[in-house]
Short mmCIF file of C-alpha atoms in Angstrom, two decimals:
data_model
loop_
_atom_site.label_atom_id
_atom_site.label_comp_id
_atom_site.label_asym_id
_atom_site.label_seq_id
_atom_site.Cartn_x
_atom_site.Cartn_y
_atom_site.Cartn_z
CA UNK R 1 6.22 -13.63 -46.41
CA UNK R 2 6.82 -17.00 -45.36
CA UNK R 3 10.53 -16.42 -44.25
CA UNK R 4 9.67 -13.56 -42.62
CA UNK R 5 7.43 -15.73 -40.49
CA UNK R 6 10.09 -18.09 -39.94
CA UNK R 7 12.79 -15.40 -39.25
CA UNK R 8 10.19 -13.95 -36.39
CA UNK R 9 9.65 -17.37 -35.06
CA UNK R 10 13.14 -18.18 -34.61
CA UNK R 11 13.89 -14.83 -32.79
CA UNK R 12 10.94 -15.31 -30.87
CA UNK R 13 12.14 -18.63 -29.86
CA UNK R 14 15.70 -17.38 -28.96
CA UNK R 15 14.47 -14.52 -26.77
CA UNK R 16 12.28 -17.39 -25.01
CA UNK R 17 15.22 -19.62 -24.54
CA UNK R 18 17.40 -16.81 -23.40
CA UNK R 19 14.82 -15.57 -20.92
CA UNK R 20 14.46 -19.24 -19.63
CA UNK R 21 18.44 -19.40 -19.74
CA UNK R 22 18.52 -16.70 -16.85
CA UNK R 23 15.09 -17.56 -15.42
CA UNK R 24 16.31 -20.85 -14.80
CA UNK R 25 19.87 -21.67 -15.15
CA UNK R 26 21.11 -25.01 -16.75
CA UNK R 27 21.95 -27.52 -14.04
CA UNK R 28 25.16 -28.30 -12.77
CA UNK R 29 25.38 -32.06 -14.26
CA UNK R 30 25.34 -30.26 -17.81
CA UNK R 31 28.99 -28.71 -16.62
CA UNK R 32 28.16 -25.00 -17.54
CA UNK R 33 30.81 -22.29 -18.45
CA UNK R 34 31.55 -20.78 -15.20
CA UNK R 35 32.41 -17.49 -16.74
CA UNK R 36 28.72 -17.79 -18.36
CA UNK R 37 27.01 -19.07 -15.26
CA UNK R 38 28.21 -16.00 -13.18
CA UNK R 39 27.27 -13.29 -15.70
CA UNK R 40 23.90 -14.96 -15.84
CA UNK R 41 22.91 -15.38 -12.42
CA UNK R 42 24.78 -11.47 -12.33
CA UNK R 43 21.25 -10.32 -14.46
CA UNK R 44 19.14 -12.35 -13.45
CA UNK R 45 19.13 -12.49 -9.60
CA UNK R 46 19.15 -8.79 -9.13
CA UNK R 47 16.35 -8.15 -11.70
CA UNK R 48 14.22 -11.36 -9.94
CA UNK R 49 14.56 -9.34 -6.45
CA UNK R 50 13.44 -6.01 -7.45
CA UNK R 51 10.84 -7.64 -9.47
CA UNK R 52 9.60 -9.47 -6.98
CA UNK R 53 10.17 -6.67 -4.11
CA UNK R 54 8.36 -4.67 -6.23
CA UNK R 55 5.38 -6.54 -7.03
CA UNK R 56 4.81 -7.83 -3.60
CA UNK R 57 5.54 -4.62 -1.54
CA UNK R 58 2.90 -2.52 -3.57
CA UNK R 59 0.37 -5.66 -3.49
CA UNK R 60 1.19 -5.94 0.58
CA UNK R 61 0.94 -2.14 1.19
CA UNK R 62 -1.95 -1.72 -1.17
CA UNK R 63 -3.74 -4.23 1.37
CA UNK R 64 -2.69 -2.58 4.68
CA UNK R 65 -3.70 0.41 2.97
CA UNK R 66 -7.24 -0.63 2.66
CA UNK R 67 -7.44 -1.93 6.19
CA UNK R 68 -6.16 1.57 7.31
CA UNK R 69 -9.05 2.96 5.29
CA UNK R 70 -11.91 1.13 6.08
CA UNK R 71 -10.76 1.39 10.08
CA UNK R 72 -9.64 5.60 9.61
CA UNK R 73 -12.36 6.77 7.33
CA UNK R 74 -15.16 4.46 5.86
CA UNK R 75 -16.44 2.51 9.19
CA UNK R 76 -16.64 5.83 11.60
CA UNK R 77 -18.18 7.40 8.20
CA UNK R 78 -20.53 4.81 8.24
CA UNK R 79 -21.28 4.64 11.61
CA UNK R 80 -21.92 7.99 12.01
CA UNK R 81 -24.34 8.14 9.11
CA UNK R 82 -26.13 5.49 10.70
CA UNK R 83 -25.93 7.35 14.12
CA UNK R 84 -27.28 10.69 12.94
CA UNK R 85 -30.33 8.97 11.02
CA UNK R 86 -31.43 7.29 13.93
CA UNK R 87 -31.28 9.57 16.39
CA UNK R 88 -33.05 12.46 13.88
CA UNK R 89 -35.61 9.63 13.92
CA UNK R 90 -36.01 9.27 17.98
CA UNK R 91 -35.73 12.90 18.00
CA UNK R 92 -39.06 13.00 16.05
CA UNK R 93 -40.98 10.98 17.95
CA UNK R 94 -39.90 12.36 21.09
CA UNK R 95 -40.77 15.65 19.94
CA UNK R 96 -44.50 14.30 18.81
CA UNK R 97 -44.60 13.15 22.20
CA UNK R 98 -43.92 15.81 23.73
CA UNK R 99 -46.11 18.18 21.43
CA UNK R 100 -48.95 16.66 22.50
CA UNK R 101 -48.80 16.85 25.85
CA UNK R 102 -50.34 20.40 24.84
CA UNK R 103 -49.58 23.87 26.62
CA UNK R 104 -47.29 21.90 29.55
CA UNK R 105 -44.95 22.26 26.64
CA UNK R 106 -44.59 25.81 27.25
CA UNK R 107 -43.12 25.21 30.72
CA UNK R 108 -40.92 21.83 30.50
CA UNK R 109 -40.03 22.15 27.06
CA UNK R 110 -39.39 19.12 24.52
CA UNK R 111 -37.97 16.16 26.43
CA UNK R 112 -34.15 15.48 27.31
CA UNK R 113 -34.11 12.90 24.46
CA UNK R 114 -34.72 15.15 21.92
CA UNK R 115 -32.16 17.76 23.05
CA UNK R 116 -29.50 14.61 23.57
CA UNK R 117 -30.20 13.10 20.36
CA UNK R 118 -30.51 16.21 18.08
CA UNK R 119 -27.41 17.24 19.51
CA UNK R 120 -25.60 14.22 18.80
CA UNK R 121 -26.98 13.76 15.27
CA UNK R 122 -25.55 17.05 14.66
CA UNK R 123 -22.11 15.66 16.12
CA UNK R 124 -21.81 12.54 14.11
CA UNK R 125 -22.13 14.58 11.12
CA UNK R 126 -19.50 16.69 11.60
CA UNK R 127 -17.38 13.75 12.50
CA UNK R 128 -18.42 12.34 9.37
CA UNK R 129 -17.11 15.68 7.27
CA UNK R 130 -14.03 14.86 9.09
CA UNK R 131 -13.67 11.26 8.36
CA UNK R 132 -11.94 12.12 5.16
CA UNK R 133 -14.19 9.12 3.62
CA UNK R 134 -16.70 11.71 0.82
CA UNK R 135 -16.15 13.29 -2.10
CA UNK R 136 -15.97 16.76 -2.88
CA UNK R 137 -19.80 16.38 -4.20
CA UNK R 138 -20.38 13.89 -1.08
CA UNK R 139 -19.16 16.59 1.28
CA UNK R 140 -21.44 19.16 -0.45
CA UNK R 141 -24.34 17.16 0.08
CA UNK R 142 -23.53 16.41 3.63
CA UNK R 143 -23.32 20.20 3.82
CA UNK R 144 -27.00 20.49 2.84
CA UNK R 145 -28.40 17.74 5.26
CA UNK R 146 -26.86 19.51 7.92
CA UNK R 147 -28.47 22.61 6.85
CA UNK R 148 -32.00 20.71 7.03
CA UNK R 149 -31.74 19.24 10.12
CA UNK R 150 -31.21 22.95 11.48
CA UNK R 151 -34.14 23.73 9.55
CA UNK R 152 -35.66 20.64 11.29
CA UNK R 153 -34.98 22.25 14.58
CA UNK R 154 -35.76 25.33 13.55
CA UNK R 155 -39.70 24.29 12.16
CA UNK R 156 -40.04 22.09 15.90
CA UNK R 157 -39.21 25.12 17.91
CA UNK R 158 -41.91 26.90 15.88
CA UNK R 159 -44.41 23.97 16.49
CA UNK R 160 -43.07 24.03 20.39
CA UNK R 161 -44.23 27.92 20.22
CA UNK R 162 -47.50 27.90 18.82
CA UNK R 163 -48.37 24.35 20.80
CA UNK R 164 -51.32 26.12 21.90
CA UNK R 165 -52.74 26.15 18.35
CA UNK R 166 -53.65 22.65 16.76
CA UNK R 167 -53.78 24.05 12.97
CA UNK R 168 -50.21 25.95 13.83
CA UNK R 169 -48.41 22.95 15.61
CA UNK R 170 -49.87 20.86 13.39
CA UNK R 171 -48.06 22.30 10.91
CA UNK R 172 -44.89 22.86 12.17
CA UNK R 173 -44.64 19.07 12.95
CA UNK R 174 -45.77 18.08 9.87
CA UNK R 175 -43.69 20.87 7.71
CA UNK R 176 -40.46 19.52 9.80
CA UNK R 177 -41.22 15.73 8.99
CA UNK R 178 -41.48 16.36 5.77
CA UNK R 179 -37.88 17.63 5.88
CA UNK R 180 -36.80 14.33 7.79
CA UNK R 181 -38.89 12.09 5.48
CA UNK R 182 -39.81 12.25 2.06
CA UNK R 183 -42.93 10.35 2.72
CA UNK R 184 -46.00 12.42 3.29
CA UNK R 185 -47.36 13.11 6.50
CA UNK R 186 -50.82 11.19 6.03
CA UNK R 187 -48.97 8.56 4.91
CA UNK R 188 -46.54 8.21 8.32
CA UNK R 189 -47.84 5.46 10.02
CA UNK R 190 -46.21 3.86 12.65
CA UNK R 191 -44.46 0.61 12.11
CA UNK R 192 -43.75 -2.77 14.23
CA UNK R 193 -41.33 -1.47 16.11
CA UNK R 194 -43.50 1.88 16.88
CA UNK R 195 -41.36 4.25 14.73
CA UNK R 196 -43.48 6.12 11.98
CA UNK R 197 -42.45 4.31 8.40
CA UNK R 198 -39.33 6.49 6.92
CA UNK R 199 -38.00 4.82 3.97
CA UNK R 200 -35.67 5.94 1.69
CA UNK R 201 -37.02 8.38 -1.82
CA UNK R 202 -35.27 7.46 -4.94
CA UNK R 203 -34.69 10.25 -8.15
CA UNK R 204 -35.87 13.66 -7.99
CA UNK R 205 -38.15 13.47 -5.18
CA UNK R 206 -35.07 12.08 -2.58
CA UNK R 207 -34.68 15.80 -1.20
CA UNK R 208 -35.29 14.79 2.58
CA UNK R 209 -32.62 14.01 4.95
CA UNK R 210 -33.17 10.40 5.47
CA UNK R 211 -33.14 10.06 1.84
CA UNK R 212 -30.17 12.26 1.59
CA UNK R 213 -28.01 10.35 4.29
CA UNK R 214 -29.16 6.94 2.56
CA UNK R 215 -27.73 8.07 -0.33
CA UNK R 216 -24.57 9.22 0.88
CA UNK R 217 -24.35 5.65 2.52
CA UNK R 218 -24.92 3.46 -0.85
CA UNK R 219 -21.99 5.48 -1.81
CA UNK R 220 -20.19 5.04 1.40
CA UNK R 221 -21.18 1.26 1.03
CA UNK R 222 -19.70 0.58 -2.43
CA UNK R 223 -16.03 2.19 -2.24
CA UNK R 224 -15.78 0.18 0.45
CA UNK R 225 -16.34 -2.94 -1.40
CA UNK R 226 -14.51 -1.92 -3.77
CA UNK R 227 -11.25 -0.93 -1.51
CA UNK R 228 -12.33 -4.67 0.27
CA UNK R 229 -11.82 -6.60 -3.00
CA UNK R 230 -8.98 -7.85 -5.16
CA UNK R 231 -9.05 -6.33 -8.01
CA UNK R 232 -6.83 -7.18 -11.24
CA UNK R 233 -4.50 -4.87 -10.72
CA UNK R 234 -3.61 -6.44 -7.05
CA UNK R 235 -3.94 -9.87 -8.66
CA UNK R 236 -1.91 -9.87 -11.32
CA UNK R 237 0.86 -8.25 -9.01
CA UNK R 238 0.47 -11.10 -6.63
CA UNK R 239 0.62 -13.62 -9.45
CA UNK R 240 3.94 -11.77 -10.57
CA UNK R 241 5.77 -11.81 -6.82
CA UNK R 242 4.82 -15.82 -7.05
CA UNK R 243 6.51 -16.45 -9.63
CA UNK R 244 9.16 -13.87 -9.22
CA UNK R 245 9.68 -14.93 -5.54
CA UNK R 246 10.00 -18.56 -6.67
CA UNK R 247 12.47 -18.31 -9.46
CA UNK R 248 14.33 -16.01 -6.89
CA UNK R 249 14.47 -18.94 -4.40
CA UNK R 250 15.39 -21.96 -6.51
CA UNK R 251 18.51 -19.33 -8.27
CA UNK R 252 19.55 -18.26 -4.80
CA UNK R 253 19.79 -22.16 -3.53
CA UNK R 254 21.14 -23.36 -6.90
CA UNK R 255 23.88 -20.58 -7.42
CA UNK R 256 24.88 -21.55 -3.75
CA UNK R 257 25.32 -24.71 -5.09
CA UNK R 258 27.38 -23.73 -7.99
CA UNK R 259 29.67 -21.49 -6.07
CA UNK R 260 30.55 -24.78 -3.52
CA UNK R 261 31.09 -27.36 -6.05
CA UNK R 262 32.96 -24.88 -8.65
CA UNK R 263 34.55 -22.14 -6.38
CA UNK R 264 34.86 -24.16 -3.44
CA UNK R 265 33.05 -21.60 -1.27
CA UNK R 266 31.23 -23.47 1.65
CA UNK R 267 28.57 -20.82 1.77
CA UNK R 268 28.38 -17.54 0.49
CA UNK R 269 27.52 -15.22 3.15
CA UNK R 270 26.76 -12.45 1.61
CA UNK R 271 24.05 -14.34 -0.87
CA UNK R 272 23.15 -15.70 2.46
CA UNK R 273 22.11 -12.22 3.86
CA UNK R 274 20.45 -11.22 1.08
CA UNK R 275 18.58 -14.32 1.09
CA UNK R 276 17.41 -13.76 5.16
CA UNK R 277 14.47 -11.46 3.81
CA UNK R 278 12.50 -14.41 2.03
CA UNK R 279 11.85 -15.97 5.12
CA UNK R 280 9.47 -13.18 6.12
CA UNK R 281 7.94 -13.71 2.76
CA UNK R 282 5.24 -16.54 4.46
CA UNK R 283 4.91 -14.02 7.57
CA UNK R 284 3.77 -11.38 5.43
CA UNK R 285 1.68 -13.54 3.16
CA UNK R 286 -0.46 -14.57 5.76
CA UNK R 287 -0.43 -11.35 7.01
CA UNK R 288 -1.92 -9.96 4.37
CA UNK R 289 -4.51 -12.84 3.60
CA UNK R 290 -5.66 -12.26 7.33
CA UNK R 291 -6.31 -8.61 6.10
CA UNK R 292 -8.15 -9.85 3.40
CA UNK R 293 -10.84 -11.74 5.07
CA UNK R 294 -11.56 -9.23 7.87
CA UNK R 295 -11.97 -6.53 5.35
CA UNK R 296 -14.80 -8.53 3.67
CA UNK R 297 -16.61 -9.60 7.00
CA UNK R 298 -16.80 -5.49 7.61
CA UNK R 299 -18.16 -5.32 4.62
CA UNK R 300 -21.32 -7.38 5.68
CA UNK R 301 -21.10 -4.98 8.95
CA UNK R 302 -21.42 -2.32 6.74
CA UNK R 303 -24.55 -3.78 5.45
CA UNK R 304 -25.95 -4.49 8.56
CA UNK R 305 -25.11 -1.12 9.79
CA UNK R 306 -26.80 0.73 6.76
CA UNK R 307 -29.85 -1.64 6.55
CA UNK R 308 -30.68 -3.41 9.66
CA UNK R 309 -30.29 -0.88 12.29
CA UNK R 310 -33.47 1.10 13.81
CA UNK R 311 -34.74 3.15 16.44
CA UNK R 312 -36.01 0.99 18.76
CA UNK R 313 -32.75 -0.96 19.19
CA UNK R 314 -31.41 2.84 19.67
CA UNK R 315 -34.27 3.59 22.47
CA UNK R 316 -34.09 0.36 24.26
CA UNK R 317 -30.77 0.70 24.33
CA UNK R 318 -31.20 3.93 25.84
CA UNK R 319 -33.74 3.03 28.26
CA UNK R 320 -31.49 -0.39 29.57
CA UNK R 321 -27.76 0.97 29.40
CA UNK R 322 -26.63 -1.49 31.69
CA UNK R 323 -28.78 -4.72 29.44
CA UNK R 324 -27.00 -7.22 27.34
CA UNK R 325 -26.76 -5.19 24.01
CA UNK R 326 -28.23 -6.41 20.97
CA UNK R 327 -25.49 -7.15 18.13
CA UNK R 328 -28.05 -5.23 15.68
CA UNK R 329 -27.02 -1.87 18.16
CA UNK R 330 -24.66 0.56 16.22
CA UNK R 331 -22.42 0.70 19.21
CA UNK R 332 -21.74 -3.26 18.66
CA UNK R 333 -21.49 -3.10 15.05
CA UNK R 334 -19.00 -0.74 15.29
CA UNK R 335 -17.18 -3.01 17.83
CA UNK R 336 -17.69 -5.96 15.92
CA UNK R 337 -15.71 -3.74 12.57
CA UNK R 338 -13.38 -2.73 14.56
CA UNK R 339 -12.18 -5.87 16.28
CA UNK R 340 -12.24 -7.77 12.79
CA UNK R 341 -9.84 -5.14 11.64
CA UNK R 342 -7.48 -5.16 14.80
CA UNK R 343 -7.77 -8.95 14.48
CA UNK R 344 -7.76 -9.69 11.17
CA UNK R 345 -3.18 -9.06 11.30
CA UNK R 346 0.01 -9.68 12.74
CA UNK R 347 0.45 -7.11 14.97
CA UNK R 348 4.07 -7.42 14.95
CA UNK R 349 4.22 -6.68 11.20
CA UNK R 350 2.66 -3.31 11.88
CA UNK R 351 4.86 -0.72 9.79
CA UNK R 352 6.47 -3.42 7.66
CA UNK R 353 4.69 -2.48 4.23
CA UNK R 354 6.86 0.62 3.29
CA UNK R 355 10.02 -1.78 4.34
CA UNK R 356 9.40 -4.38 1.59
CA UNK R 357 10.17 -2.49 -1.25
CA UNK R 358 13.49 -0.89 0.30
CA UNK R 359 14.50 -4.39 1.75
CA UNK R 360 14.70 -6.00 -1.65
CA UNK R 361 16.17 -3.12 -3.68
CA UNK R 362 19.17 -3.34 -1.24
CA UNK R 363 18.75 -7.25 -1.19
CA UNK R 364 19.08 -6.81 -5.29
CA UNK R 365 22.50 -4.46 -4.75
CA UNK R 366 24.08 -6.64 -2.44
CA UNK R 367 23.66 -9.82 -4.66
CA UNK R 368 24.52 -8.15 -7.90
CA UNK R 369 28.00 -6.65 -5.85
CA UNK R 370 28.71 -9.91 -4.79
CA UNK R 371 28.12 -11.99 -7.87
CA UNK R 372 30.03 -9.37 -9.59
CA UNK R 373 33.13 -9.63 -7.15
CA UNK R 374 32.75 -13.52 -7.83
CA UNK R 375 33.14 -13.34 -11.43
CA UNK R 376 36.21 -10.77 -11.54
CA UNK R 377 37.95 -13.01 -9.12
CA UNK R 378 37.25 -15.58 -11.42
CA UNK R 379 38.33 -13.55 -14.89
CA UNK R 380 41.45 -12.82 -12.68
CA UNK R 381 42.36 -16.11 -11.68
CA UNK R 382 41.49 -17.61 -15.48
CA UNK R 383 43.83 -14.67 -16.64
CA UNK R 384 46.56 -16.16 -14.65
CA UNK R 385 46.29 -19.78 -15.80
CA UNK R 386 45.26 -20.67 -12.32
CA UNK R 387 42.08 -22.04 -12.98
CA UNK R 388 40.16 -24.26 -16.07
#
């Protein structure tokens, strides 16, 4: 048992020294074989630049890719959830209003703010079922909050027809805020900012549409986190193109080195070439940290947009279009998402990612060609007696 052990251990410890051998060649003041030195650097540089081409373009484009995301599907999601809650929730209160200015109902109707925000609630969830941020079961569910908020309409009109009757319009308000908010109607009363109190239901009892669209936003709110953050797959390929990238460097200088001092090449251009790609490497680096950071500051919009919004930033907005607008408005927090994402990269690297991969897989071909040419010219030539 115990020379098996030892047997393992001494295989194990020649794989390790041959891996280092090619990782990291032996230095030129040890005078290494040049037929050796060639037919390592021959495996070893081409395998270092697809590893590391590999490993860094799927960790870059899996980073762009997120960006893309959050800016194409999960903010406008988002916002629009945000959107349509609020303005159901003006809506509301413009239609109380407007109810209880009694049978002069009957002739002006419900007031242009209700139409106008209805209207766009409906719009901003249809957007949102086109965002291409829900699930299958997400969509569903989006499907049935914008059947209740036709049902909404629907029990308002009724409440709008019978305004003449207290008990009746009573009860159509009351049936269709039920349907907006899960909280019962004795219980709606208004809060600082003049609003009626709507928060969210939790469990069985979340069936109305606030809680609904809530709901839809915790989910909304946590994929994006989760597309925002590093996660270990993304991490360990980053850790993999450091090293790779490294190694790939220091061979690339030191076999230039060899091939002056033993093959009396001044440069080799063709090494050279496939060498011009790691100089984007710091480029795209920072590129992609840049990505990084804006991602997580729209993550705290996010927040802000799914928990500090409210109607009366919405109606004072409304009722000043031409004010300063408050950074709480949905309108800026959008803005604020979107220019962290348009700032947070180089714009000139914009349709890079898919290149990286390709770039280094023909970086890898033209340094194993070359190395390869070196080394037959070099079997040749020892063939011939010409060289030592």
């Amino acid at each position: 048992m115990t020379a098996r052990r030892h047997t393992a251990r001494l295989i194990a410890a020649g794989v390790l020294r041959g891996l280092l051998r090619y990782a990291w060649p032996a230095p030129l003041a040890e005078r290494p074989r040049n037929r050796a030195y060639l037919r390592e650097r021959l495996v070893a540089l081409p395998l270092l630049t697809v590893l590391a081409a590999a490993a860094f373009g799927w960790a870059y484009t899996g980073i762009r890719d997120d960006s893309a995301a959050l800016r194409d599907s999960f903010t406008p999601a988002l916002v629009g959830l945000a959107e349509a809650e609020t303005s159901l929730r003006i809506a509301d209160r413009e239609a109380e209003e407007s109810l209880a200015a009694g049978e002069a109902v009957q002739l002006g109707g419900l007031s242009k703010r209700y139409s106008t925000r209805t209207t766009r609630a409906v719009q901003r969830l249809n957007q949102v079922a086109r965002s291409g941020a829900l699930t299958t079961a997400e969509r569903q569910e989006l499907d049935v909050v914008s059947g209740l908020v036709v049902d909404y309409g629907t029990w308002i009109a009724f409440a709008q027809n019978n305004v003449a009757d207290p008990a009746l319009r009573g009860a159509g308000l009351s049936y269709a805020r039920s349907m907006l908010c899960s909280a019962p109607a004795t219980a709606r009363r208004a809060g600082p900012d003049g609003y009626p109190a709507c928060r969210p239901g939790t469990g069985s009892d979340a069936t109305a549409v606030v809680d609904r669209i809530t709901t839809l936003e915790n989910h909304l709110r946590d994929r994006l986190a989760d597309r925002a953050a590093l996660g270990g797959p993304l991490i360990a390929a980053a850790v993999i193109a450091a090293i790779a990238l490294g190694l790939l460097a220091c061979g690339l200088w030191r076999t230039q080195l060899f091939l002056h001092h033993r093959l009396h090449l001044y440069v080799s251009v063709p090494l050279l070439v496939a060498a011009v790609p790691l100089l984007a490497v710091p480029f795209l680096t920072t590129d992609a940290v840049l990505a990084h950071r804006a991602q997580q500051r729209v993550v705290s919009t996010a927040g802000d947009l799914a928990d500090r919004t409210s109607p009366a930033i919405e109606s004072a907005a409304d009722d000043h279009p031409f004010g300063r607008p408050d950074p709480l408005l949905i309108a800026s927090l959008d803005a604020r998402a979107r220019h962290d994402l348009a700032a947070g990269r180089l714009a000139s690297l914009d349709g890079a990612a898919p290149w990286v991969t390709p770039v280094g897989l023909a970086g890898a071909a033209l340094t194993g060609v070359t190395l390869y040419a070196y080394r037959r010219e070099y079997v040749l030539i020892s063939r011939q007696g010409a060289a030592t």
